[in-house]
Every structure is written in structure tokens, then in C-alpha cells.
mmCIF file of C-alpha atoms in Angstrom:
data_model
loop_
_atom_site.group_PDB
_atom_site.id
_atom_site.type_symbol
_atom_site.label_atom_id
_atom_site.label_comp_id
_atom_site.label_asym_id
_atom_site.label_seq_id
_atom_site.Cartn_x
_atom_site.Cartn_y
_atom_site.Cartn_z
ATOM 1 C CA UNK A 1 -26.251 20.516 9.150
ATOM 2 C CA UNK A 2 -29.955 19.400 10.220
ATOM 3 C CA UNK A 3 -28.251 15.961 10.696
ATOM 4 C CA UNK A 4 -24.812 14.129 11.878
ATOM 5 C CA UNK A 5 -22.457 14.288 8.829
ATOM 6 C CA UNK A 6 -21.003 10.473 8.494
ATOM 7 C CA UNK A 7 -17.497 9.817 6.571
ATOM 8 C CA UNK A 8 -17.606 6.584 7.130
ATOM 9 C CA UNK A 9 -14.462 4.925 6.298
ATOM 10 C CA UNK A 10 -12.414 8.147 4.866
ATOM 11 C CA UNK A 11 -9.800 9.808 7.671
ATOM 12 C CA UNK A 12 -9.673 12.284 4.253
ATOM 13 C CA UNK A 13 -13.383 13.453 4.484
ATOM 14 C CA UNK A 14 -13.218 13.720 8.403
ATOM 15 C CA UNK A 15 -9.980 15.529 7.925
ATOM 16 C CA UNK A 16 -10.478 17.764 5.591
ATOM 17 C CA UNK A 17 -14.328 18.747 6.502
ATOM 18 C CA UNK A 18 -12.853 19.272 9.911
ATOM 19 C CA UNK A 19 -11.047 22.157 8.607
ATOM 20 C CA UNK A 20 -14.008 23.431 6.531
ATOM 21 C CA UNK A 21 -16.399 23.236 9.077
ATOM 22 C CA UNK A 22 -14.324 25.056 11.723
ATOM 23 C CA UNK A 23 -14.467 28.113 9.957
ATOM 24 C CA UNK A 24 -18.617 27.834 9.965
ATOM 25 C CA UNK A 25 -20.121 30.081 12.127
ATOM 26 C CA UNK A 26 -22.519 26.939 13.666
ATOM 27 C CA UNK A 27 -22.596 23.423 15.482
ATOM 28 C CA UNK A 28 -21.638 20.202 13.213
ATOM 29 C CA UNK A 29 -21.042 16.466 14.331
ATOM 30 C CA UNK A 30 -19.243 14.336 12.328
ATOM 31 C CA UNK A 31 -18.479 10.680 13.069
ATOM 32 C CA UNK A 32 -17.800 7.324 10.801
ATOM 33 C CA UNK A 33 -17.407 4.018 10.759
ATOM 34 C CA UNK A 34 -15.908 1.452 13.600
ATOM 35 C CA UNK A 35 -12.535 1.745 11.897
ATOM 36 C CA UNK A 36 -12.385 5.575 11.682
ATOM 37 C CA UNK A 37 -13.740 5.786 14.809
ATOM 38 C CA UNK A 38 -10.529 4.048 16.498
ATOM 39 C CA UNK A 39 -8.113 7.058 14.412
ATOM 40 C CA UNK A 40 -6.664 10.081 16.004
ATOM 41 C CA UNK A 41 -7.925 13.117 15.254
ATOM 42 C CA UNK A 42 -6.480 15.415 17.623
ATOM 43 C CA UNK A 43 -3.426 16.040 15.148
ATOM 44 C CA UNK A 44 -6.419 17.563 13.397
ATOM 45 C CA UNK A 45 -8.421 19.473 17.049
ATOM 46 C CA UNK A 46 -5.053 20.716 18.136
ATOM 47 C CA UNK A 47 -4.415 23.387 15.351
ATOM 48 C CA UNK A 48 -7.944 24.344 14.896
ATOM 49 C CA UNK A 49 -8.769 24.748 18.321
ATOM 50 C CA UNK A 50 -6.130 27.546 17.872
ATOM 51 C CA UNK A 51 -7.393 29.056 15.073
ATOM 52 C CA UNK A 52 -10.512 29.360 17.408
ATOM 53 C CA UNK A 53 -12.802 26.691 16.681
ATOM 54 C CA UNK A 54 -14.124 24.185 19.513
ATOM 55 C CA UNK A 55 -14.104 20.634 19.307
ATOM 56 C CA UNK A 56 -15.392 17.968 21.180
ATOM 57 C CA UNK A 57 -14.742 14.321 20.886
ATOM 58 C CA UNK A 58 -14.148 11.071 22.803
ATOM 59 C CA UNK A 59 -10.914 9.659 24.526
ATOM 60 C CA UNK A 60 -9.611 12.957 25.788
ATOM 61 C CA UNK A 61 -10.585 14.872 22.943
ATOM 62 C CA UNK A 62 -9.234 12.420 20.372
ATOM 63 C CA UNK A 63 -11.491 10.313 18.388
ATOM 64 C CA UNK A 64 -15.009 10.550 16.677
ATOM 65 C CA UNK A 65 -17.473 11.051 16.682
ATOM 66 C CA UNK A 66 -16.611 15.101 17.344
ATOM 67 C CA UNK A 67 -18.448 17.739 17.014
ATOM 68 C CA UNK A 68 -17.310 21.107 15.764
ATOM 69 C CA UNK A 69 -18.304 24.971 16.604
ATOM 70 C CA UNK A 70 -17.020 26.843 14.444
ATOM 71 C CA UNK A 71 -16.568 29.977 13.897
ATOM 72 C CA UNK A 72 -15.970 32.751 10.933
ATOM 73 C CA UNK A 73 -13.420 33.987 10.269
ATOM 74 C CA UNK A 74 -11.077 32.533 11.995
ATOM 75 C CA UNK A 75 -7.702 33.654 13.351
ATOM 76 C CA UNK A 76 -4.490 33.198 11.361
ATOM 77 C CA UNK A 77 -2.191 30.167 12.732
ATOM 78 C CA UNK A 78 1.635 29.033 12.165
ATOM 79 C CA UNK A 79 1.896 25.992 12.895
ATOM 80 C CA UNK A 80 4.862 22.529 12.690
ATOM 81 C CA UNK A 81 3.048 19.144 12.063
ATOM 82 C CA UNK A 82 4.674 16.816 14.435
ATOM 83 C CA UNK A 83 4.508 14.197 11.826
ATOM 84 C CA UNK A 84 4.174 14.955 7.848
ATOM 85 C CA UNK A 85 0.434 14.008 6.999
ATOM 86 C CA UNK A 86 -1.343 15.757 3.558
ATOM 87 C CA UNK A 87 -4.681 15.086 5.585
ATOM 88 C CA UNK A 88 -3.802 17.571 8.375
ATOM 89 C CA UNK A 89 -1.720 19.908 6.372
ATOM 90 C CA UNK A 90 -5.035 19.936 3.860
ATOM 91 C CA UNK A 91 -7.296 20.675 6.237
ATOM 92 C CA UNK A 92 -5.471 23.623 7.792
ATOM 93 C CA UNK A 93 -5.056 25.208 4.026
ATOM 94 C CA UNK A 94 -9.102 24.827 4.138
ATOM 95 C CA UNK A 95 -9.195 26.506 7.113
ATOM 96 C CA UNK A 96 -6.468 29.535 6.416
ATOM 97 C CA UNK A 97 -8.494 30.225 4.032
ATOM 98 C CA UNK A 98 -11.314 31.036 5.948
ATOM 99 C CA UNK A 99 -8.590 32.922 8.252
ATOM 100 C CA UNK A 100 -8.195 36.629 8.363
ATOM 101 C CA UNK A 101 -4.837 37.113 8.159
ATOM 102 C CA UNK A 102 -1.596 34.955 6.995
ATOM 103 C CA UNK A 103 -1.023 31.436 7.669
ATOM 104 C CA UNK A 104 1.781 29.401 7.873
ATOM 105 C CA UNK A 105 2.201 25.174 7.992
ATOM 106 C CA UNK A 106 5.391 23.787 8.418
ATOM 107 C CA UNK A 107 5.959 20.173 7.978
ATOM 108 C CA UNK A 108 8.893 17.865 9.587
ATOM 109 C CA UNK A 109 8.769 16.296 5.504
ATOM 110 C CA UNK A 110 7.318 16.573 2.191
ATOM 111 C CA UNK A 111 4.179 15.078 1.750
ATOM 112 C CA UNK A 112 1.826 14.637 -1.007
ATOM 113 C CA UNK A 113 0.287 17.906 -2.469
ATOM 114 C CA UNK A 114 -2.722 17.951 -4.490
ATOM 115 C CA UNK A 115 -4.352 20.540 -2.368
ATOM 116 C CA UNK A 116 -1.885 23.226 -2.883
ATOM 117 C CA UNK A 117 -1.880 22.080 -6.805
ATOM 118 C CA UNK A 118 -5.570 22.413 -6.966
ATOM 119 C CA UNK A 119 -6.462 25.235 -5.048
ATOM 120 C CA UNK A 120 -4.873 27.780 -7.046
ATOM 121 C CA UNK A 121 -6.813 26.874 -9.973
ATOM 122 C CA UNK A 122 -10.024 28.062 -8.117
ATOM 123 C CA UNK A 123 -8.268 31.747 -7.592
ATOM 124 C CA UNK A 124 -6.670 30.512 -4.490
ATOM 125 C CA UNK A 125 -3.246 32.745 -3.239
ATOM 126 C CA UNK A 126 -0.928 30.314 -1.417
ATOM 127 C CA UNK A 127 3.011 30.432 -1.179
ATOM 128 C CA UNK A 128 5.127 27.153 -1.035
ATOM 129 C CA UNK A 129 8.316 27.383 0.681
ATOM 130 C CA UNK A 130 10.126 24.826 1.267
ATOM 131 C CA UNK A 131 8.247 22.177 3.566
ATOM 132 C CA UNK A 132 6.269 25.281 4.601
ATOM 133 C CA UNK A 133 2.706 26.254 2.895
ATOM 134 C CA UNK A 134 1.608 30.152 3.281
ATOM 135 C CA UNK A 135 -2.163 30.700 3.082
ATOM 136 C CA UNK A 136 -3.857 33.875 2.710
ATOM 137 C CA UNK A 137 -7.189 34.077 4.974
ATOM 138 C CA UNK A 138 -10.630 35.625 3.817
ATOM 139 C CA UNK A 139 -10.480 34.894 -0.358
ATOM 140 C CA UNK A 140 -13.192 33.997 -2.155
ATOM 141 C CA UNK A 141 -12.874 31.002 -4.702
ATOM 142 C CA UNK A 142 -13.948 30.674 -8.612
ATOM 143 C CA UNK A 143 -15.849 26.930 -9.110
ATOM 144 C CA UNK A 144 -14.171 25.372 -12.277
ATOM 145 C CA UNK A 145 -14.860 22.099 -14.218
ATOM 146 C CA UNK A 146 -12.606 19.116 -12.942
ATOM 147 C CA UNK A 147 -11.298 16.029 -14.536
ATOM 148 C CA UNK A 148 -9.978 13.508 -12.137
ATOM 149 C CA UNK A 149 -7.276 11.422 -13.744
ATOM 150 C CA UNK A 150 -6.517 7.751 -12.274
ATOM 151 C CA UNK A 151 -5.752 7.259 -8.773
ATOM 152 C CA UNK A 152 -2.218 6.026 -8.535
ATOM 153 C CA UNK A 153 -2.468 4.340 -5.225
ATOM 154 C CA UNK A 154 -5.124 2.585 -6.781
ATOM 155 C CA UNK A 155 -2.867 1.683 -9.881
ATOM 156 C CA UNK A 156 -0.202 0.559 -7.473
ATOM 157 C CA UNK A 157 -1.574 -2.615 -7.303
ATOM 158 C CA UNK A 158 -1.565 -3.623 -10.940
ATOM 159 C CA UNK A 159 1.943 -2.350 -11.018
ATOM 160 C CA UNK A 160 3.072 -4.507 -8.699
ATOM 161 C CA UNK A 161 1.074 -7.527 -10.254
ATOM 162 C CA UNK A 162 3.131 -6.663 -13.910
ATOM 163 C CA UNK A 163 6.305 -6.598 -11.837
ATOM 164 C CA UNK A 164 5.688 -10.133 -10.175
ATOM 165 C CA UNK A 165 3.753 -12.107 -12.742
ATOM 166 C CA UNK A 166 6.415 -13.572 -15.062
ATOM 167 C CA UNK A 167 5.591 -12.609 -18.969
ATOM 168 C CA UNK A 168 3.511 -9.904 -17.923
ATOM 169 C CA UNK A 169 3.157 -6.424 -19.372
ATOM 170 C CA UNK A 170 0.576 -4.261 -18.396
ATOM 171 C CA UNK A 171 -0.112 -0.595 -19.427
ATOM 172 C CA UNK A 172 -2.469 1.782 -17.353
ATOM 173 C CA UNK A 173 -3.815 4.890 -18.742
ATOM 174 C CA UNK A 174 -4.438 8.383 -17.584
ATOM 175 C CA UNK A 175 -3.145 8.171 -14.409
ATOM 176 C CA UNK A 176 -2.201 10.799 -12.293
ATOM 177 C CA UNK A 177 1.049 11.350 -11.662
ATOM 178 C CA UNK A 178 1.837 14.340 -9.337
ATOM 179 C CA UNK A 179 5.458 13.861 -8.252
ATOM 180 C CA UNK A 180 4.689 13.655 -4.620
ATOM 181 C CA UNK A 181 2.263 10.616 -4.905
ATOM 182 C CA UNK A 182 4.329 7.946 -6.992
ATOM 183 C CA UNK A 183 7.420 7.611 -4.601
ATOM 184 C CA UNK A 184 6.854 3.957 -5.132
ATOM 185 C CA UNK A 185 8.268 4.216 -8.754
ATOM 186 C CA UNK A 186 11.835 4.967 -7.612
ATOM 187 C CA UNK A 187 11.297 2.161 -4.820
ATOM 188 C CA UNK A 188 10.411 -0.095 -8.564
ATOM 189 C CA UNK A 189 13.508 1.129 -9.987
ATOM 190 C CA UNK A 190 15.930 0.880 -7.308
ATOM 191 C CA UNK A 191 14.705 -2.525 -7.022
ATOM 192 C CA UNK A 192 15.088 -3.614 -10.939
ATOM 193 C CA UNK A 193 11.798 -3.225 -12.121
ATOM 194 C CA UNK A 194 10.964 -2.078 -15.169
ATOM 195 C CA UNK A 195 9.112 0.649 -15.290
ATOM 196 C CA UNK A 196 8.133 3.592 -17.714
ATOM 197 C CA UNK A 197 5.821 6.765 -17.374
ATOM 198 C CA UNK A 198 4.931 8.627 -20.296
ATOM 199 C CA UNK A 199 2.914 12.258 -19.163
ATOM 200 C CA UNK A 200 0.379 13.681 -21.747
ATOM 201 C CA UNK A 201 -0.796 16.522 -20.415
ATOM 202 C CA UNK A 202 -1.450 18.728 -17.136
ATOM 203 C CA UNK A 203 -4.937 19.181 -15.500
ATOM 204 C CA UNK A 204 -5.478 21.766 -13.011
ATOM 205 C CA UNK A 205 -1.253 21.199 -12.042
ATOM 206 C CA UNK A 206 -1.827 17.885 -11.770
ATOM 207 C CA UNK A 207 0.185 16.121 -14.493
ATOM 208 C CA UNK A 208 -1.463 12.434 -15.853
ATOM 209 C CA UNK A 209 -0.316 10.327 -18.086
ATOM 210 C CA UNK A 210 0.416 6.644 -18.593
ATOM 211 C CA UNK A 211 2.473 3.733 -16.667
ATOM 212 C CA UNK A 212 3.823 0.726 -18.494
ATOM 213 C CA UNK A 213 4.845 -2.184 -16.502
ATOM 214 C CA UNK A 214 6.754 -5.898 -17.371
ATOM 215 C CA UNK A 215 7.739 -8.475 -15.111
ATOM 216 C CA UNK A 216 10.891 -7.994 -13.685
ATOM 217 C CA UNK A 217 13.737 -10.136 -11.900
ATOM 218 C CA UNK A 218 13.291 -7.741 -8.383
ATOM 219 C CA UNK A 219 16.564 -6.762 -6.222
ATOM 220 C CA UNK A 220 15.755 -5.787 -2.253
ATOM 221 C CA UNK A 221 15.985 -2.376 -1.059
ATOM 222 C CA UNK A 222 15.600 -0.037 1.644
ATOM 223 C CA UNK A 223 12.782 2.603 1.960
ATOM 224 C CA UNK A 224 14.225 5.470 4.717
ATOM 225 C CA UNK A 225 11.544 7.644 6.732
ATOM 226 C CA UNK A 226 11.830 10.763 4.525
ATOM 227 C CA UNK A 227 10.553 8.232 1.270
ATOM 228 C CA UNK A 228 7.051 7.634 3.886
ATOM 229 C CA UNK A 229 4.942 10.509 3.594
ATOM 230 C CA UNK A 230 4.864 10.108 -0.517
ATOM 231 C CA UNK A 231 3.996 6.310 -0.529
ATOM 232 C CA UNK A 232 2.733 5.664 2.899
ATOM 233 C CA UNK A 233 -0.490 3.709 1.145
ATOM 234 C CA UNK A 234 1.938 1.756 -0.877
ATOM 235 C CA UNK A 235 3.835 0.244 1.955
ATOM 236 C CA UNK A 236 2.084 -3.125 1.946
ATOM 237 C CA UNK A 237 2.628 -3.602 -1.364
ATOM 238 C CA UNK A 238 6.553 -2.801 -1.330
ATOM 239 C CA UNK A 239 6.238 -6.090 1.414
ATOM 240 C CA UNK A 240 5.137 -8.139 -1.731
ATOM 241 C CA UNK A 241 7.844 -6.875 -3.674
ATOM 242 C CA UNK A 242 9.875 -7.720 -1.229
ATOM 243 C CA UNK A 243 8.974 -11.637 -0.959
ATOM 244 C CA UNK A 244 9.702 -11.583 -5.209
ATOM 245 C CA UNK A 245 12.823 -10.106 -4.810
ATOM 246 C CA UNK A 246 16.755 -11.195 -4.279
ATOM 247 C CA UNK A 247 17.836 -9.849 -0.856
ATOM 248 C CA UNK A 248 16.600 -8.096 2.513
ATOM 249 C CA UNK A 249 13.796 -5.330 1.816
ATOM 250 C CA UNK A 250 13.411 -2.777 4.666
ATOM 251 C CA UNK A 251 11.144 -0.350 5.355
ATOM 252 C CA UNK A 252 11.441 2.005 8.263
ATOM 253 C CA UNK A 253 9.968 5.321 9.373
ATOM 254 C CA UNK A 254 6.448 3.828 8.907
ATOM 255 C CA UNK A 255 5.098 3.919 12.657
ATOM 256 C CA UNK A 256 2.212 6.255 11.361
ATOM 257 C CA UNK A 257 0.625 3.025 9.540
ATOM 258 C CA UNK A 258 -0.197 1.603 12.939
ATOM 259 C CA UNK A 259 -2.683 4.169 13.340
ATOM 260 C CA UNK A 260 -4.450 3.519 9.477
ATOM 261 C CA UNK A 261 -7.807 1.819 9.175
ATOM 262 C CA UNK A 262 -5.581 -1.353 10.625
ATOM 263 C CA UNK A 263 -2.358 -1.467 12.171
ATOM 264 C CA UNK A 264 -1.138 -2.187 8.830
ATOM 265 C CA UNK A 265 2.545 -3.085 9.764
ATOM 266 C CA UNK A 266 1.071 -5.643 12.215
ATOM 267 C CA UNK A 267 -1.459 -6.912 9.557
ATOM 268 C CA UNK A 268 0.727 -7.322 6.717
ATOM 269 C CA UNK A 269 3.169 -9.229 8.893
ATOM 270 C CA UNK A 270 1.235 -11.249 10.442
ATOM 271 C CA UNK A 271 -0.686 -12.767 7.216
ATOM 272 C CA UNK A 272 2.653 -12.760 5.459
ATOM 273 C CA UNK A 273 3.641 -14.860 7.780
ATOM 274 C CA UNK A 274 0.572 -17.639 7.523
ATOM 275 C CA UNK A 275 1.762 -17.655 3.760
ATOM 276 C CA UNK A 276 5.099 -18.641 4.752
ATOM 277 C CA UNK A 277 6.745 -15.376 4.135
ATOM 278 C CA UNK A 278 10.329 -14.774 6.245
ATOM 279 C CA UNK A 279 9.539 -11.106 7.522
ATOM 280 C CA UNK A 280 10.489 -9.541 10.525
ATOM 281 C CA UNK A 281 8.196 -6.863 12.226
ATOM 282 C CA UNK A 282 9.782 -3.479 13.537
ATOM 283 C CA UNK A 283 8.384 -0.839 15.791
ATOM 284 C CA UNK A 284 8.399 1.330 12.379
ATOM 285 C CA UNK A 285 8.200 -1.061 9.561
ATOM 286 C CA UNK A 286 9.619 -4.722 8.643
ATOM 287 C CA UNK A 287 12.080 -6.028 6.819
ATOM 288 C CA UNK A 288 11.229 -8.917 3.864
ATOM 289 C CA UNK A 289 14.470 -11.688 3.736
ATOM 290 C CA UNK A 290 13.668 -12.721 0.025
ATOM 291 C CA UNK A 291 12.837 -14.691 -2.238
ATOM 292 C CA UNK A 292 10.164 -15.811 -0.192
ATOM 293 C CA UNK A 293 7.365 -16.921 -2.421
ATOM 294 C CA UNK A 294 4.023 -17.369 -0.535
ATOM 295 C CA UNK A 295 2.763 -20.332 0.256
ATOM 296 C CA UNK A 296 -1.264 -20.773 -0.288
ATOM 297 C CA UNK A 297 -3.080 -19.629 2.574
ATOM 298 C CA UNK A 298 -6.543 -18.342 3.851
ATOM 299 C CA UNK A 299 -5.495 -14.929 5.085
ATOM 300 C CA UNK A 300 -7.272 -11.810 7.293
ATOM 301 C CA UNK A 301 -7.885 -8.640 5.655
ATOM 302 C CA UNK A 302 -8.819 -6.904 8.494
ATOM 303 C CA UNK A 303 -11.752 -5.053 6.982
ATOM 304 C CA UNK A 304 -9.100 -2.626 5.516
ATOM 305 C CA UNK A 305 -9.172 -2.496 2.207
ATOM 306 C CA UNK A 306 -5.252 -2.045 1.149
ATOM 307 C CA UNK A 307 -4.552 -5.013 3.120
ATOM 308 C CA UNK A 308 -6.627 -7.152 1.079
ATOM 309 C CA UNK A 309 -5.573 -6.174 -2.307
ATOM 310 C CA UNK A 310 -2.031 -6.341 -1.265
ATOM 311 C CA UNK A 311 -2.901 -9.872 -0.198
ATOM 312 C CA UNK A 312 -4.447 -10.265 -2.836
ATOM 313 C CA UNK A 313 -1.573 -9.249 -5.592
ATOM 314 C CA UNK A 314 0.697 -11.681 -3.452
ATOM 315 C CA UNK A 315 -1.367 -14.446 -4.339
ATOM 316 C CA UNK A 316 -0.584 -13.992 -7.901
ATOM 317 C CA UNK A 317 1.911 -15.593 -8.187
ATOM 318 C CA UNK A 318 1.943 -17.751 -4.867
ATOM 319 C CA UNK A 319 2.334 -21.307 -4.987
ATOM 320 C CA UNK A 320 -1.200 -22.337 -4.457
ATOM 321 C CA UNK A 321 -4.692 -20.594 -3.493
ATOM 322 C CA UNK A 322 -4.861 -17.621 -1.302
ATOM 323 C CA UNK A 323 -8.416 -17.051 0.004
ATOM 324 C CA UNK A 324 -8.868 -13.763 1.706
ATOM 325 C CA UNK A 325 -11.970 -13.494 4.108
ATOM 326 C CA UNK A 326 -13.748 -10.348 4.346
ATOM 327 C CA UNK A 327 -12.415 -9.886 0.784
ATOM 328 C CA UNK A 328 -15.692 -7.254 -0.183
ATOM 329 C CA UNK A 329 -13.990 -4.201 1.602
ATOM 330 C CA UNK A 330 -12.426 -3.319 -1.384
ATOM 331 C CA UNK A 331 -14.918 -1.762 -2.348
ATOM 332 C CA UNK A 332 -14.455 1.102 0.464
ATOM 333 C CA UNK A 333 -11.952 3.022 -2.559
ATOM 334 C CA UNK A 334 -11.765 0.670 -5.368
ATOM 335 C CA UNK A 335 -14.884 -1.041 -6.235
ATOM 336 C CA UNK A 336 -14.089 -2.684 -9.473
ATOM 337 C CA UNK A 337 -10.544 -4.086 -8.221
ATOM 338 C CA UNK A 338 -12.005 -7.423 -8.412
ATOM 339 C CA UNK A 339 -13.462 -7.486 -11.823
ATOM 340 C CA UNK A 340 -10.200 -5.864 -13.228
ATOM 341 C CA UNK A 341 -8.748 -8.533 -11.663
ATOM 342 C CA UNK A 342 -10.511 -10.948 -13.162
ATOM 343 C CA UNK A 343 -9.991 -9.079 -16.923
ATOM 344 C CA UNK A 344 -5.848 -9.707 -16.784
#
């Protein structure tokens, strides 16, 4: 690249193009924004520096910016995640393939996996086994036409709304619904809430389809470590469930949102608490003692944009105004969540 690639807020893009651009026979720097700037990537420099490439970054060789020499093609790798994460496990498929040999990646869990869904629809040969992914260096890939369904993570949010908003039903369309991205629908039903999916088709082995939601009388539950790596973005939001619901809702196994574009455990705690909210913080997650309606409030969103539309959805139904400052970084993945808020 003639200049220094920036992903600004998105650990995905730095992720992933990490993996691409280690199997590039030339020099790349890639940094982003403050917030991406303070996340690890050596979870990301440690397996590719095996397969060959060289990396170097700040803090001990463990933050952006970093920049990459690659090199092509590069050598064949089997490697355990220490800690389930679709980023890193991506960006080593990207990079197997630009391997000359066999690759293996095991992970500890099962996390989300649209990359091994979608790759073999662009002539890709990988092998799922398990938790472990086998990738066969030095193939050549067919470009195909893509339709990108709904994000669910992005949907989350107007789930949770229908759940918590008495009389409301709301019905979102064309969403995707890969099985290892909607593990907060069995949190929704374990907790009472009603809840129906309808799937209409499949698209490149992604299946999409519809979500209904109505407002539902909510129960507390627990969410264990192995439910993480398939709803680790919806974790703030199961906290607002939690204050709507009858009981104690716990989540554990969730020490890898410290490290997101906030310490998301400590944020959501923290301006839960401002509202009122009775929730404990744990080293891995928090547990909400419900009902325990929010107060109104003027809350933090910590220029990360999940935190503020999960404050946001808590607000719904709070018992007076919640004002969130720094409210516009939304827009860093869902730019019109404010004017579909405004449309309910």
C-alpha cells in the first residue's frame, strides 16, 4: 500500500486484513482509531509470526498501529486459540489459505462462523471438525455476487425493545440468522420471552429470515462461559433484560469484554448503576437482582457504540428521561439506529 491502511474503529478489519496481508510478499502498516488502538492484537501477531510473517507494533508487540511484512506463501500452522474469538480464528483461515500446506485451528469453544460458511462458496476447501477448522494452503478463489442479509447484533436491540416495551410487537425482516450468531434467542426464551424466527431461504450458507418479537413478562437467568463466544456483542443488552425481569440474571465467562472498544462490563455497570439499577460487577460478568426499572439518568456511552444503544433500549421503558452524551457513535456500525428509533 502507497499509504497507512486505517480501520478505524473495526478490531474485524484490523483482524482479518492482518491475516491477508501477512501472506503479501511486501511492507503494510495498519493502525485505527484511539479505541482500537488500546486492543490487543498479539492474539492475532502470535500465530502469524509463525506462519512466517513479521510484525511490529507498540507495547511489546501488542497494539497498533503495526506494521506487517509479509510474505508468500506462507508456512502451514496448527494452532489452539487461548480464548474462542471468530476475529482471530478468521484471520488465520485468510491466511491458511495463502499457506502451502494444511492448516489446522483449534478453538477452546465454538464461536461464530460466517467465514467458514462463506468461503466455500468462493471454491474454498476447508474441513470443520469439531471446534477445529482445517484449511488447505495455496487455492485460488472464484468472486461471486453477495447479498448481505440483516445484521442480527444489530437487530438485537429492537428485540430487546419488543421484549420490554409493554403492548409491543415488532417484526424484523431478512435477518440473518446463522446458528452461531443468535445465542441470545435461547437466553430470550429461557427467560420467557416470546420469541419466533421464521427462515426463508439460504444465501451463500448463511440462512436469513425473519424475527417476531412481543412484550413479554421476563424471568432471570444465567448465561455460562461456553454461551459467550456466540453472543459476546449482546451481553449489554441481556443486562437490560435483566433489570425487566423477575429474579437474579448472571452472566459469567465474559472477561474478554473488558478488552472491547470499552471495558464493557465496567461500563454497563457503572451507568446501570446512575439509573438506579441493583447490579453487581464480577471479574467476568455481573449479575442483575431484578426488577430493577431504571431510574432517569444522564448516562456515559463511552464512545462505544453498543454501550449506547443498550443504554439507550433501557431507557424505553425507564421511569423518566435518559440522556446519553456522546450519543452520535452509533453511527460507528449502525447509522440509522436513531431514526429507526424514532419510527416505533
Amino acid at each position: 500500500p502507497e499509504d497507512i491502511l486505517d480501520a478505524e474503529n473495526s478490531g474485524t478489519t484490523i483482524r482479518l486484513l492482518s491475516g491477508l496481508l501477512a501472506g503479501q510478499p511486501f511492507l503494510s502498516i495498519i493502525t485505527g482509531d484511539d479505541s482500537l488502538r488500546r486492543r490487543p492484537m498479539d492474539r492475532v501477531i502470535v500465530p502469524l509470526s509463525l506462519m512466517g510473517a513479521e510484525f511490529w507494533a507498540r507495547g511489546n508487540n501488542r497494539f497498533p498501529p503495526m506494521a506487517i511484512k509479509g510474505r508468500y506463501p506462507l508456512k502451514p500452522i496448527e494452532y489452539r486459540l487461548p480464548v474462542a474469538s471468530a476475529q482471530v480464528k478468521s484471520a488465520l483461515i485468510i491466511a491458511g489459505l495463502l499457506a502451502e500446506g494444511e492448516s489446522r485451528i483449534v478453538e477452546p469453544l465454538s464461536s461464530r462462523d460466517h467465514t467458514e460458511r462463506l468461503l466455500p462458496a468462493f471454491g474454498a476447501r476447508l474441513k470443520k471438525e469439531g471446534n477445529t477448522v482445517i484449511v488447505y494452503g495455496d487455492q485460488e478463489l472464484e468472486s461471486q455476487k453477495i447479498y448481505v442479509p440483516g445484521d442480527f447484533s444489530s437487530a438485537s436491540f429492537f428485540i430487546t425493545a419488543g421484549l420490554i416495551v409493554p403492548g409491543s410487537e415488532i417484526v424484523i425482516r431478512d435477518v440473518g440468522l446463522n446458528p452461531g450468531r443468535i445465542g441470545l434467542l435461547d437466553v430470550i426464551k429461557r427467560m420467557g420471552g416470546e420469541v419466533e424466527v421464521y427462515q426463508k431461504e439460504e444465501i451463500l450458507n448463511e440462512p436469513v429470515g425473519d424475527v417476531v418479537v412481543k412484550s413479554s413478562r421476563l424471568r432471570g437467568t444465567t448465561v455460562s462461559k461456553e454461551e459467550i463466544p456466540i453472543l459476546i456483542d449482546e451481553v449489554p443488552l441481556i443486562a437490560v433484560l435483566g433489570a425487566y425481569a423477575e429474579g437474579e440474571t448472571v452472566v459469567r465467562g465474559a472477561e474478554e469484554l473488558r478488552v472491547k472498544e470499552s471495558d464493557r462490563i465496567r461500563a454497563i455497570v457503572t451507568e446501570f448503576k446512575k439509573l438506579g439499577v441493583d447490579i453487581e460487577e464480577l471479574p467476568d460478568g455481573f449479575v442483575v437482582y431484578g426488577p430493577s426499572i431504571p431510574n432517569e439518568g444522564t448516562v456515559e456511552s463511552y464512545n462505544d457504540h453498543r454501550i449506547a444503544m443498550a443504554l439507550a433500549i433501557a431507557g424505553l421503558s425507564a421511569r423518566g428521561p435518559v440522556s446519553i452524551n456522546n450519543e452520535e457513535c452509533v453511527a460507528i456500525s449502525f447509522p440509522d439506529f436513531w431514526h429507526i428509533m424514532a419510527s416505533l
